[in-house]
PDB file of C-alpha atoms in Angstrom:
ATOM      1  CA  UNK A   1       0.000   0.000   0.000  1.00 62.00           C
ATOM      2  CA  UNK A   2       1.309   3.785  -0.796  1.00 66.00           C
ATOM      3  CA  UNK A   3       1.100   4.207   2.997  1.00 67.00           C
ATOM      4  CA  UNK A   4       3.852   1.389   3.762  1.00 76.00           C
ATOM      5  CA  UNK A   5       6.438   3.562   1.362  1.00 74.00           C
ATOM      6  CA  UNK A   6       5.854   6.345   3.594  1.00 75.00           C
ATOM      7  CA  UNK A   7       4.910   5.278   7.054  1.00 75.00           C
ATOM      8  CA  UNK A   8       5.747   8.494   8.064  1.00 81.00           C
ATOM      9  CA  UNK A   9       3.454  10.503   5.788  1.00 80.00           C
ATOM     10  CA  UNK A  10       0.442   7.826   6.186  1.00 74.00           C
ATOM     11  CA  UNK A  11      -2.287  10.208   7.164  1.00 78.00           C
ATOM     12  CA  UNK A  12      -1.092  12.946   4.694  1.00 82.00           C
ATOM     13  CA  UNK A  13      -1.141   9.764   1.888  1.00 80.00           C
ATOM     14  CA  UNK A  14      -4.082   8.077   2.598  1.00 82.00           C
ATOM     15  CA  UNK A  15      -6.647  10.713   4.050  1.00 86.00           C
ATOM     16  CA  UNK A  16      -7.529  12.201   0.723  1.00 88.00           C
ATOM     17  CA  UNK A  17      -8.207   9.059  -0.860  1.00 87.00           C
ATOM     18  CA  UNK A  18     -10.142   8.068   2.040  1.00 88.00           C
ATOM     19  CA  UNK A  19     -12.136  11.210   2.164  1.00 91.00           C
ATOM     20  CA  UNK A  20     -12.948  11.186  -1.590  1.00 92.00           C
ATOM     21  CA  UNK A  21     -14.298   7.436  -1.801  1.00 91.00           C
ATOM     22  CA  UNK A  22     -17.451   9.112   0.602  1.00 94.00           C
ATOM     23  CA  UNK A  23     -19.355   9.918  -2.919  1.00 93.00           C
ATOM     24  CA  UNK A  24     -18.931   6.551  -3.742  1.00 94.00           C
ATOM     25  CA  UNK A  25     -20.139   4.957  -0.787  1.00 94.00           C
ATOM     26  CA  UNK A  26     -23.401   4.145   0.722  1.00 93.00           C
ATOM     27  CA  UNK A  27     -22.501   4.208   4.419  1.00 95.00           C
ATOM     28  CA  UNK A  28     -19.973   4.481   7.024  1.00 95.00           C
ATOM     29  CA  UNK A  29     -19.008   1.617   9.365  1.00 96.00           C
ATOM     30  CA  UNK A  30     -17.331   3.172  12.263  1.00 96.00           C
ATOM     31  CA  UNK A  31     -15.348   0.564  14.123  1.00 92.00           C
ATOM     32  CA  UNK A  32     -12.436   0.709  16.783  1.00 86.00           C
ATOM     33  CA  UNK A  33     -10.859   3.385  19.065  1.00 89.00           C
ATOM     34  CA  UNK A  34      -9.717   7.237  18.795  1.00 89.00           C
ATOM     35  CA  UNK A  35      -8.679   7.832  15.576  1.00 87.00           C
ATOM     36  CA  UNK A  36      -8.381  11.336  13.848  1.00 88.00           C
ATOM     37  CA  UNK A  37      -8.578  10.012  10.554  1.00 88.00           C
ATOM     38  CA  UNK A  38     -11.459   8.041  11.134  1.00 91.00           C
ATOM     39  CA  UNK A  39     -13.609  10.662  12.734  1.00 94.00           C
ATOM     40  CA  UNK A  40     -13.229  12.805   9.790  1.00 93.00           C
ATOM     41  CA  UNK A  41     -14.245  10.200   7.605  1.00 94.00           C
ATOM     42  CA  UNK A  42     -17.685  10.282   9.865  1.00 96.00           C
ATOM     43  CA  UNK A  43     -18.036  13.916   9.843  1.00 96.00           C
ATOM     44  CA  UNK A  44     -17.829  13.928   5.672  1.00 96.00           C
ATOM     45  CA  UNK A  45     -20.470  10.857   5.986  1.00 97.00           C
ATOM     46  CA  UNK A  46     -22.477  12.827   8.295  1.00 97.00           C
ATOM     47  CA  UNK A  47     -22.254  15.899   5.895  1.00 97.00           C
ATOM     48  CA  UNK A  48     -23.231  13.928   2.871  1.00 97.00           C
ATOM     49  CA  UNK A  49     -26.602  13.233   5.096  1.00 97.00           C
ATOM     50  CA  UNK A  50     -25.049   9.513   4.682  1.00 97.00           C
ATOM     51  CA  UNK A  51     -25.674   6.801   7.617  1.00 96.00           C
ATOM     52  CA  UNK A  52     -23.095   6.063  10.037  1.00 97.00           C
ATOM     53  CA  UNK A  53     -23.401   2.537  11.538  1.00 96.00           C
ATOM     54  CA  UNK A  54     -21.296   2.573  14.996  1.00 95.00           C
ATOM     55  CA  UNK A  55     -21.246  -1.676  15.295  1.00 94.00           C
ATOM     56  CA  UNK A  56     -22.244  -4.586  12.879  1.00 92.00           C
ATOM     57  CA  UNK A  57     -25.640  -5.173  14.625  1.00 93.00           C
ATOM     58  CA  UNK A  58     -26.580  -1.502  13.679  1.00 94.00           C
ATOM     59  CA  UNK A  59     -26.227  -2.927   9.903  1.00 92.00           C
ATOM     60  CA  UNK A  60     -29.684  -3.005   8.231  1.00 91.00           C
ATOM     61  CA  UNK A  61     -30.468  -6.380   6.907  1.00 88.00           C
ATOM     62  CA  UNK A  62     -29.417  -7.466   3.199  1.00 82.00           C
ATOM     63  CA  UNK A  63     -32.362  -8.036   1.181  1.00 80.00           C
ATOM     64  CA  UNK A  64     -32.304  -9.686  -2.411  1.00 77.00           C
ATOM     65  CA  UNK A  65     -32.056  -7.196  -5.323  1.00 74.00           C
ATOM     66  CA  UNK A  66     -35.553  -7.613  -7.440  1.00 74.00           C
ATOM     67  CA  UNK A  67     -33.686  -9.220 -10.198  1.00 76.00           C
ATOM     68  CA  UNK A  68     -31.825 -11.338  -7.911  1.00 67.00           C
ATOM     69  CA  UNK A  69     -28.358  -9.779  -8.489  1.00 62.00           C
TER      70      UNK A  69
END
């Protein structure tokens, strides 16, 4: 990963890639401790009016797409 050949600029690397893949997702899955990082990438979620899920059970249940894709 580009953050391994630059452990040292990690956050600087990987943050904006992070932070752009929000448009492209449907939700957030906020798991684990403190993290900078991560908390941004809840705010932008949050700001996008997209759903944060804060543990697994919070998931809503995976239905079958009506032409069973």
């Amino acid at each position: 990963p580009l953050a391994a050949l630059a452990p040292d600029r990690a956050a600087e690397i990987v943050m904006p890639l992070s932070l752009a893949l929000v448009d492209r997702c449907d939700a957030c899955l906020r798991v684990g401790g403190a993290s900078v990082g991560a908390d941004a990438e809840v705010a932008a979620f949050r700001a996008a009016a997209k759903p944060v899920y804060l543990s697994l059970d919070d998931l809503p249940a995976v239905t079958a797409h009506p032409d069973g894709a």
